[in-house]
Amino acid sequence: MSDTGDGPTDDGPADQFTQPDRDSGPSVEFYGGRGMSAFPIAFFIVWAIVQTALWRIGDTGGLIVGILVGLIVGMFFVRGNWESYANTIFEGMTQPVAVTAIVAWIWAGMFAQLLQDGGFVGGLVWLADTAGVGAALFPAITFVLAAVFTTGIGTGYGATVAFVGLFFPAGVLLGANPILLFGAILSGAIFGDNLAPVSDTTIVSAVTQDADIGGVVASRFKYVIIAAVVAFLGYVVAGGAMDGRDIGAEAQAIFLEGSEAIGLIHIVSMLAVIVAAIAGRHIVEAISWGIVIAVAFNLIFGLESIGGIVMFNAPSDAPLAEPLSGLPVLTVVEDPDAVGVGGSLMNGVAGFLELSILVLLIIGAAQIMIRGGAFEVLLEWSLENLATNVRNAELTMVGSAALINAIITINTAAEVAIGPYISKIGERFNLNGYRRANILDGQTAALGYIFPWSGGVLAGYSAMQNLPGEYDWFDQSMVVTPIDVVPFVFQGWLLVAVFVLAALTGFGREYVIDRESEEVARV
C-alpha cells in the first residue's frame, strides 16, 4: 500500500503497475510558475502538522477538510481554464494504487473485526498471561509477529489494521506502553512491506528499475535484517523502560477472567490468509478466505452469532418487518436512530470510510503537483546539483525518495511517481538495478508508516479509534495520536539510516558490470 503493500493481480505485476506517462493527460499552468502546483499538497502538510503536532488532534475528518481547502484555494492560482485542474484531480483519484490501498483497508478491517468479536484478543491475553509474557516483552514480540504476518500476506496496511485491532488492546491490557506498541506494529508492517515478494512496493520498485523480483528480495535482505535486529533490541529495552497506562486492577482482572483459550482458534484464520498469499493468490482472495474461515469458526464454536456478524435493524413500520422479525439477522427497532445495518462486517468497513476519502483527495493533489511541473522541477534540480558523484547520487536517491513519500502519503504511489527519476540517477553512474530498487523501496516502505499523515499511520489510527467502543476498560486516553508515535517506529528510522550509511560507505553497492541479473537473483 501500502504500499500500498498489497499483492499482485493474476495478470502479473508488470501489467498492474505501469509507470505513468507524463506526456499524456491534462497539463496545468499556474500563476507564479510550476512551483505553485505544489500549493495544495503543501497546504495540506502544513495543516496536518498544525492539527496533529501543535494541537494534538488526530481527527481524520479534520485532515479531509485540510486537503479540500488546499485544493479549492489552489484552483485560484491556475492560469487559464480551471477545467484541466479539476480533471487532473479526478485523474489522480482514479489511480489504481489509491484504490488498492482502500480495498486492503476494507478487507482487512472486516477480517480483524471478525477475529476481534470472535475472542481472539482474549485468547492472546490468555496465552500471554499463561506463558508469562509481560508488558516489557510484548512490544518486541508484537514487532516480530507483525513482521512475519506482513511478509506472508504482503500488505502492510492490512497488517497494521489487523494488529491494531487485535494485538494492541491485548498489549495495553497487559501493561505495555500504547505508543511503543503502536510503533512496534508499524515497524513490523514496514519489515514485511519492504521484504515480501508479493508486496506491491517490492513489485513496483523492481518493475521501475528493470529488475527481477527474486533478485530484488534476495539482495535487500541484508539491509532489512540489520535494521530489524537493532529495532527488536530497541523494543526490548524501551519496553522495560516505558510504563503502560493504568487501566485499573479490577477491570484488568475481569477481562483476564473472561479471556479463554478458544479465541486462539483464529490463529488458523490468520494462517489461512498467509498461506493463500504465499501461494500467489490475490490479497483480496487471501483475506476473503480468512473471513470465510473466521465466520465459520465464530458460528461453530459459539464465539459469535449470525446476528453479530450482520444485523439489519429495521423500523416497525417497514414492510414485512414484523412478520420476519424472527430471523436471526433482523431486529425490529422503535428508535429511529437505531435503524441501519450493523455487525462485525459493517463495523469493519465503517472504520475506514473517512480514511478512504482522504487518501483519494491526497492522490488527487499529488497529481496536480505532477501535472503542474513542481514535482519535475524539484527532482531535476536535485539531479543536476546534488548527484555529482556516485556517493552523492545515492544520497540524492535516498533523500528524494524520502521527500516524495512525505508528499505522496501512499508509498506505492510515491514509488510509481519517483521510480523513473531514481532510474535516471542510478543509470548515470551505472548502478545495478537491484541497488536502485532497494534504495527506492527502503525509503518509501519506511516513511509510509512514520509521518502523521501517511497512509500506514492513519490506517492504524482509524482502527484504534474503534477500540473504546469495543472494550469497557479501553478509554480515549489510550488512543495514540499519530504525532506521538513518530519517534518509536524504530524499523522505519533504522532502515533509512542503513541506506544513508550504505550510500556513504558503499556497503552493498553494485554496478551493472559487477554481476548480471541472473547471478544476483541467485544470491
XYZ file of C-alpha atoms in Angstrom:
523
model
C 0.000 0.000 0.000
C 0.582 0.336 1.174
C 2.414 0.462 -0.497
C 0.402 0.017 -0.746
C 1.792 -3.205 0.272
C -0.696 -5.430 -1.492
C -0.096 -8.415 -3.698
C -0.121 -8.519 -7.466
C -3.057 -9.486 -9.589
C -3.164 -12.694 -11.584
C -2.288 -10.649 -14.646
C 1.214 -10.154 -13.288
C 2.986 -7.304 -11.607
C 4.231 -5.622 -14.736
C 0.682 -5.250 -16.062
C -0.664 -3.927 -12.783
C 1.966 -1.316 -12.059
C 2.879 0.532 -15.220
C 4.689 3.808 -14.950
C 2.609 6.911 -15.602
C 3.068 8.700 -18.900
C 3.789 12.322 -18.036
C 3.265 13.381 -21.652
C -0.372 12.246 -21.550
C -3.273 13.703 -19.624
C -4.006 17.324 -18.864
C -1.224 19.784 -18.034
C -1.971 22.609 -15.635
C -0.334 26.050 -15.718
C -0.123 28.238 -12.621
C 0.485 31.887 -11.895
C 3.890 32.050 -10.290
C 5.308 29.154 -12.286
C 5.426 25.407 -11.952
C 6.278 25.524 -8.273
C 2.791 26.787 -7.447
C 1.359 23.412 -8.429
C 2.710 22.160 -5.095
C 0.426 24.544 -3.189
C -2.480 22.110 -2.460
C -0.269 19.366 -1.073
C 1.996 21.838 0.768
C -1.041 23.496 2.349
C -2.286 20.086 3.465
C 1.054 19.143 5.042
C 1.155 22.414 6.995
C -2.465 21.852 8.059
C -1.664 18.280 9.133
C 1.363 19.393 11.153
C -0.609 22.112 12.930
C -3.561 19.813 13.619
C -1.630 16.729 14.740
C 1.598 18.148 16.183
C 0.653 21.544 17.611
C -2.968 20.962 18.579
C -2.762 17.173 19.145
C -5.895 16.424 17.129
C -5.664 13.171 15.183
C -9.108 13.502 13.600
C -9.206 12.145 10.041
C -12.189 14.357 9.206
C -10.100 17.418 10.012
C -7.423 16.245 7.579
C -10.088 15.837 4.896
C -11.094 19.456 5.401
C -7.431 20.469 5.149
C -6.839 18.827 1.780
C -10.169 20.124 0.453
C -9.299 23.696 1.419
C -5.881 23.276 -0.191
C -7.421 22.038 -3.439
C -10.026 24.814 -3.525
C -7.553 27.623 -2.816
C -5.035 26.123 -5.248
C -7.579 26.467 -8.022
C -7.342 30.270 -7.836
C -3.679 30.103 -8.855
C -4.483 28.263 -12.095
C -3.702 30.146 -15.281
C -6.490 29.801 -17.824
C -9.247 27.210 -17.788
C -9.951 25.626 -14.405
C -11.343 22.511 -16.093
C -7.880 20.993 -16.564
C -7.244 21.442 -12.835
C -10.477 19.661 -11.942
C -9.829 16.869 -14.436
C -6.358 16.332 -13.001
C -7.830 15.843 -9.530
C -10.114 13.143 -10.926
C -7.200 11.622 -12.804
C -5.272 11.261 -9.557
C -8.221 9.921 -7.609
C -8.722 7.125 -10.129
C -5.125 5.864 -9.879
C -5.114 2.094 -9.188
C -2.644 2.473 -6.317
C -5.128 4.540 -4.308
C -7.959 2.086 -4.875
C -5.685 -0.816 -3.958
C -4.932 0.730 -0.568
C -8.622 1.314 0.131
C -9.551 -2.251 -0.800
C -6.830 -3.584 1.524
C -8.128 -1.487 4.418
C -11.735 -2.569 3.923
C -10.999 -6.287 3.612
C -8.517 -6.234 6.484
C -10.969 -4.222 8.583
C -13.698 -6.852 8.166
C -11.242 -9.656 8.897
C -9.841 -8.007 12.031
C -13.319 -7.178 13.350
C -14.458 -10.789 12.941
C -11.424 -12.026 14.871
C -11.866 -9.340 17.500
C -15.545 -10.179 18.025
C -14.626 -13.867 17.979
C -12.485 -13.571 21.108
C -9.028 -13.565 19.525
C -7.873 -10.680 21.738
C -8.961 -12.627 24.808
C -7.091 -15.651 23.503
C -3.919 -13.587 23.089
C -4.258 -12.238 26.618
C -4.803 -15.748 27.969
C -1.723 -17.025 26.101
C 0.497 -14.146 27.211
C -0.665 -14.486 30.817
C -0.175 -18.259 30.804
C 3.250 -18.032 29.159
C 4.354 -15.245 31.470
C 4.902 -12.714 28.683
C 4.713 -9.363 30.420
C 4.429 -5.776 29.345
C 8.170 -5.353 28.787
C 8.469 -8.022 26.098
C 5.078 -7.642 24.441
C 6.058 -4.808 22.027
C 9.148 -6.699 20.828
C 7.149 -9.904 20.296
C 4.417 -7.934 18.521
C 7.057 -6.446 16.196
C 8.286 -9.916 15.220
C 4.787 -11.339 14.713
C 3.652 -8.304 12.682
C 6.783 -8.619 10.543
C 6.123 -12.310 9.861
C 2.431 -11.731 9.137
C 3.104 -8.825 6.772
C 5.859 -10.701 4.963
C 3.398 -13.522 4.383
C 0.414 -11.523 3.133
C 2.299 -8.633 1.526
C 0.028 -5.808 2.699
C 1.490 -3.582 5.360
C -1.668 -1.513 5.606
C -3.817 -4.596 6.070
C -1.448 -5.994 8.691
C -1.470 -2.681 10.574
C -5.266 -2.696 10.692
C -5.376 -6.294 11.901
C -2.694 -5.939 14.572
C -4.041 -2.659 15.945
C -7.450 -4.288 16.317
C -6.096 -7.480 17.878
C -2.644 -7.179 19.441
C -2.877 -3.534 20.505
C -5.705 -3.953 23.068
C -4.131 -7.166 24.340
C -0.808 -5.439 24.925
C -2.365 -2.384 26.567
C -4.336 -4.636 28.900
C -1.147 -6.437 29.907
C 0.513 -3.111 30.721
C 2.562 -2.341 27.595
C 3.053 1.300 26.652
C 0.462 2.155 23.935
C 2.757 4.474 21.974
C 5.592 1.949 21.908
C 3.184 -0.834 20.991
C 1.760 1.140 18.061
C 5.309 1.851 16.901
C 6.138 -1.867 17.057
C 3.117 -2.717 14.898
C 4.079 -0.103 12.313
C 7.666 -1.359 12.352
C 6.542 -4.909 11.691
C 4.435 -3.681 8.781
C 7.477 -1.874 7.364
C 9.606 -5.016 7.587
C 7.109 -7.146 5.678
C 6.095 -4.452 3.209
C 9.746 -3.945 2.300
C 10.691 -7.619 2.055
C 7.617 -9.565 0.940
C 7.819 -10.767 -2.688
C 4.038 -10.242 -3.022
C 4.129 -6.694 -1.639
C 3.323 -4.146 -4.316
C 6.096 -1.849 -3.060
C 8.502 -4.702 -3.808
C 6.914 -5.219 -7.204
C 6.874 -1.532 -8.155
C 10.461 -0.973 -7.042
C 11.568 -3.917 -9.173
C 9.489 -3.025 -12.236
C 10.506 0.647 -12.280
C 14.200 -0.311 -12.099
C 14.019 -3.134 -14.679
C 14.965 -5.767 -12.117
C 13.514 -9.196 -11.367
C 11.594 -9.568 -8.108
C 13.544 -12.594 -6.859
C 16.854 -10.788 -7.182
C 15.486 -7.668 -5.537
C 14.223 -9.597 -2.489
C 17.437 -11.596 -2.136
C 19.673 -8.545 -2.418
C 17.728 -6.377 0.040
C 17.575 -8.882 2.893
C 20.881 -7.678 4.360
C 19.592 -4.114 4.718
C 16.266 -5.137 6.229
C 17.664 -7.607 8.743
C 20.274 -5.164 10.087
C 17.543 -2.629 10.849
C 15.249 -5.337 12.262
C 17.798 -6.737 14.738
C 18.529 -3.281 16.149
C 14.798 -2.438 16.189
C 13.998 -5.633 18.102
C 16.626 -4.832 20.729
C 15.259 -1.296 20.886
C 11.763 -2.560 21.649
C 13.101 -4.890 24.338
C 14.951 -2.048 26.061
C 12.182 0.532 25.607
C 9.548 -1.976 26.722
C 11.250 -2.281 30.080
C 11.760 1.461 30.445
C 8.383 2.854 29.318
C 5.386 2.349 31.581
C 1.949 1.494 30.264
C -1.422 3.021 31.087
C -3.143 2.057 34.323
C -6.488 0.544 33.357
C -7.323 -0.419 36.919
C -6.733 -3.727 38.659
C -10.435 -4.526 38.789
C -11.010 -4.022 35.049
C -7.874 -5.993 34.237
C -8.925 -8.874 36.481
C -12.408 -9.002 34.956
C -11.033 -9.169 31.421
C -8.413 -11.749 32.341
C -11.064 -13.970 33.923
C -13.152 -13.736 30.761
C -10.230 -14.487 28.441
C -10.406 -18.005 27.077
C -8.012 -20.116 25.064
C -10.711 -20.910 22.486
C -10.184 -17.494 20.895
C -6.788 -18.719 19.693
C -8.612 -20.862 17.145
C -8.387 -17.799 14.926
C -4.663 -18.364 14.542
C -5.880 -20.793 11.884
C -7.761 -17.939 10.201
C -4.598 -15.820 10.107
C -2.518 -18.721 8.840
C -5.052 -19.298 6.067
C -4.510 -15.742 4.856
C -0.727 -16.141 4.951
C -0.766 -19.488 3.136
C -3.098 -18.196 0.425
C -0.957 -15.102 -0.108
C 2.292 -17.088 -0.245
C 0.643 -19.426 -2.747
C 0.282 -16.436 -5.067
C -3.403 -15.668 -4.574
C -4.552 -12.072 -4.850
C -4.670 -10.297 -1.486
C -8.460 -9.863 -1.769
C -8.848 -13.601 -2.287
C -6.407 -14.407 0.534
C -8.152 -12.221 3.102
C -11.558 -13.429 1.857
C -10.546 -16.979 2.757
C -9.618 -15.712 6.199
C -13.014 -14.023 6.524
C -14.860 -17.192 5.494
C -12.919 -19.346 7.963
C -13.329 -16.762 10.747
C -17.105 -16.681 10.203
C -17.241 -20.473 10.265
C -15.226 -20.703 13.488
C -17.276 -17.996 15.197
C -20.503 -19.850 14.428
C -19.253 -23.404 15.038
C -17.632 -22.624 18.400
C -20.344 -20.219 19.516
C -17.966 -17.255 19.602
C -20.436 -15.033 17.790
C -23.982 -15.331 16.477
C -25.034 -14.796 12.885
C -26.726 -11.619 14.069
C -23.436 -10.429 15.490
C -21.827 -10.859 12.086
C -24.524 -8.975 10.182
C -27.716 -7.482 11.590
C -30.492 -5.481 9.900
C -32.188 -3.070 12.323
C -35.494 -2.199 10.642
C -38.236 0.202 11.792
C -41.506 -1.380 12.930
C -43.466 0.155 10.046
C -41.213 -1.332 7.366
C -42.895 -3.850 5.021
C -42.527 -7.424 6.303
C -40.510 -6.223 9.302
C -42.815 -7.669 11.966
C -43.625 -10.943 10.132
C -39.926 -11.667 9.572
C -38.688 -10.425 12.936
C -37.887 -13.994 13.948
C -34.984 -14.127 11.500
C -31.616 -14.125 13.313
C -30.341 -11.274 11.126
C -33.369 -8.969 11.543
C -34.308 -6.822 14.526
C -37.310 -4.506 14.719
C -36.433 -1.244 16.480
C -38.586 1.631 17.653
C -35.804 4.197 17.927
C -35.268 5.900 14.520
C -31.603 6.458 15.373
C -31.102 2.700 15.728
C -32.251 1.925 12.165
C -29.446 0.633 9.970
C -27.122 -2.279 9.323
C -24.674 -3.432 11.989
C -22.495 -6.370 12.925
C -18.848 -7.287 12.513
C -18.724 -6.931 8.740
C -20.315 -3.481 8.720
C -18.254 -2.265 11.665
C -15.079 -3.433 9.959
C -15.897 -1.445 6.832
C -17.226 1.692 8.525
C -13.989 2.499 10.310
C -12.176 3.299 7.065
C -14.643 5.359 5.058
C -13.171 8.734 6.100
C -9.632 7.484 5.543
C -10.546 6.277 2.045
C -11.867 9.729 1.131
C -8.727 11.382 2.496
C -6.404 9.140 0.503
C -8.240 9.771 -2.753
C -8.022 13.527 -2.238
C -4.313 13.380 -1.367
C -3.544 11.415 -4.523
C -5.564 13.988 -6.488
C -3.472 16.810 -5.005
C -0.258 14.912 -5.762
C -1.368 14.534 -9.364
C -1.785 18.327 -9.545
C 1.827 18.656 -8.452
C 2.937 16.190 -11.122
C 0.924 17.686 -13.989
C 1.751 21.233 -12.916
C 5.502 20.605 -13.037
C 6.600 21.198 -9.416
C 7.452 17.553 -8.996
C 9.666 17.561 -12.069
C 11.371 20.848 -11.158
C 12.277 19.517 -7.725
C 13.735 16.262 -8.974
C 15.556 17.731 -11.956
C 17.217 20.290 -9.670
C 18.444 17.526 -7.390
C 19.622 15.536 -10.410
C 21.722 18.402 -11.747
C 23.015 19.914 -8.499
C 23.314 17.123 -5.950
C 24.151 13.914 -7.827
C 27.733 14.923 -8.624
C 29.379 11.565 -7.851
C 28.218 8.065 -7.031
C 28.090 8.670 -3.268
C 26.143 11.896 -3.669
C 23.963 10.238 -6.284
C 22.896 7.545 -3.822
C 22.335 10.099 -1.079
C 20.219 12.081 -3.540
C 18.210 8.947 -4.329
C 17.631 8.331 -0.610
C 16.682 11.948 0.065
C 14.431 12.424 -2.957
C 12.577 9.162 -2.321
C 12.065 10.203 1.306
C 10.887 13.691 0.328
C 8.391 12.480 -2.262
C 6.994 9.936 0.163
C 6.434 12.750 2.659
C 4.374 14.477 -0.029
C 2.589 11.471 -1.557
C 1.499 9.584 1.533
C 0.629 6.282 -0.175
C 4.006 4.637 -0.573
C 3.249 2.705 -3.741
C 2.009 5.872 -5.418
C 5.211 7.618 -4.340
C 7.265 4.815 -5.875
C 5.388 4.974 -9.148
C 5.927 8.738 -9.288
C 9.629 8.840 -8.450
C 10.734 5.497 -9.903
C 11.782 6.918 -13.310
C 13.936 9.574 -11.632
C 15.654 7.044 -9.390
C 16.372 5.023 -12.517
C 17.771 8.085 -14.310
C 20.123 8.986 -11.444
C 21.291 5.409 -10.968
C 21.884 4.766 -14.639
C 24.029 7.907 -14.874
C 26.503 6.187 -12.507
C 25.906 2.670 -13.836
C 24.337 1.460 -10.577
C 22.848 -2.027 -10.590
C 19.032 -2.233 -10.838
C 18.830 -4.125 -7.555
C 20.693 -1.377 -5.723
C 18.376 1.256 -7.197
C 15.258 -0.750 -6.332
C 16.433 -1.312 -2.772
C 17.173 2.374 -2.175
C 13.778 3.295 -3.635
C 11.750 0.779 -1.630
C 13.703 1.243 1.583
C 12.597 4.874 1.906
C 9.031 4.504 0.684
C 8.334 1.407 2.785
C 9.783 3.098 5.872
C 8.380 6.616 5.651
C 4.937 5.439 4.585
C 4.491 4.388 8.219
C 6.112 7.305 10.034
C 4.657 10.691 9.099
C 1.416 11.505 10.975
C -0.433 11.995 7.671
C 0.938 8.864 5.978
C -1.352 6.035 4.943
C 0.031 3.383 7.281
C -0.206 5.544 10.397
C -3.702 6.768 9.564
C -4.892 3.225 8.844
C -3.738 2.112 12.281
C -5.135 5.215 13.931
C -8.531 4.691 12.272
C -8.641 1.122 13.578
C -7.572 2.316 17.041
C -10.396 4.858 17.237
C -12.903 1.989 17.235
C -11.413 0.314 20.323
C -13.038 2.491 23.044
C -16.408 1.263 21.798
C -15.275 -2.354 21.836
C -13.963 -2.644 25.398
C -15.299 -1.041 28.578
C -11.798 -0.646 30.019
C -10.330 0.998 26.896
C -10.780 4.759 27.181
C -9.913 7.577 24.790
C -6.669 8.368 26.614
C -5.237 5.076 25.367
C -5.662 6.078 21.703
C -2.276 7.134 20.345
C -2.229 10.448 18.478
C -0.301 9.948 15.190
C 2.347 12.561 16.011
C 3.279 10.765 19.259
C 4.289 7.524 17.568
C 6.755 9.131 15.124
C 9.954 8.582 17.203
C 9.044 4.988 18.065
C 8.754 3.486 14.577
C 12.218 2.031 15.027
C 12.314 -0.146 11.911
C 11.440 2.810 9.697
C 14.068 5.200 11.041
C 16.707 2.490 11.171
C 16.019 1.392 7.601
C 16.528 4.963 6.370
C 19.726 5.180 8.448
C 21.008 1.900 6.988
C 20.663 3.250 3.449
C 22.284 6.568 4.341
C 25.256 4.670 5.769
C 25.252 2.310 2.786
C 25.474 5.316 0.450
C 28.277 6.886 2.488
C 30.347 3.704 2.889
C 29.467 1.855 -0.314
C 28.077 -1.130 1.643
C 26.162 -3.354 -0.779
C 26.849 -1.075 -3.757
C 26.948 -2.877 -7.075
C 27.303 -1.688 -10.633
C 25.742 -3.117 -13.758
C 29.106 -4.542 -14.808
C 29.688 -6.303 -11.477
C 27.139 -9.066 -11.877
C 24.441 -9.934 -14.334
C 20.784 -10.007 -13.268
C 20.628 -13.804 -13.210
C 23.615 -14.002 -10.889
C 22.216 -11.508 -8.409
C 18.922 -13.372 -8.417
C 20.714 -16.419 -7.034
C 22.298 -14.566 -4.100
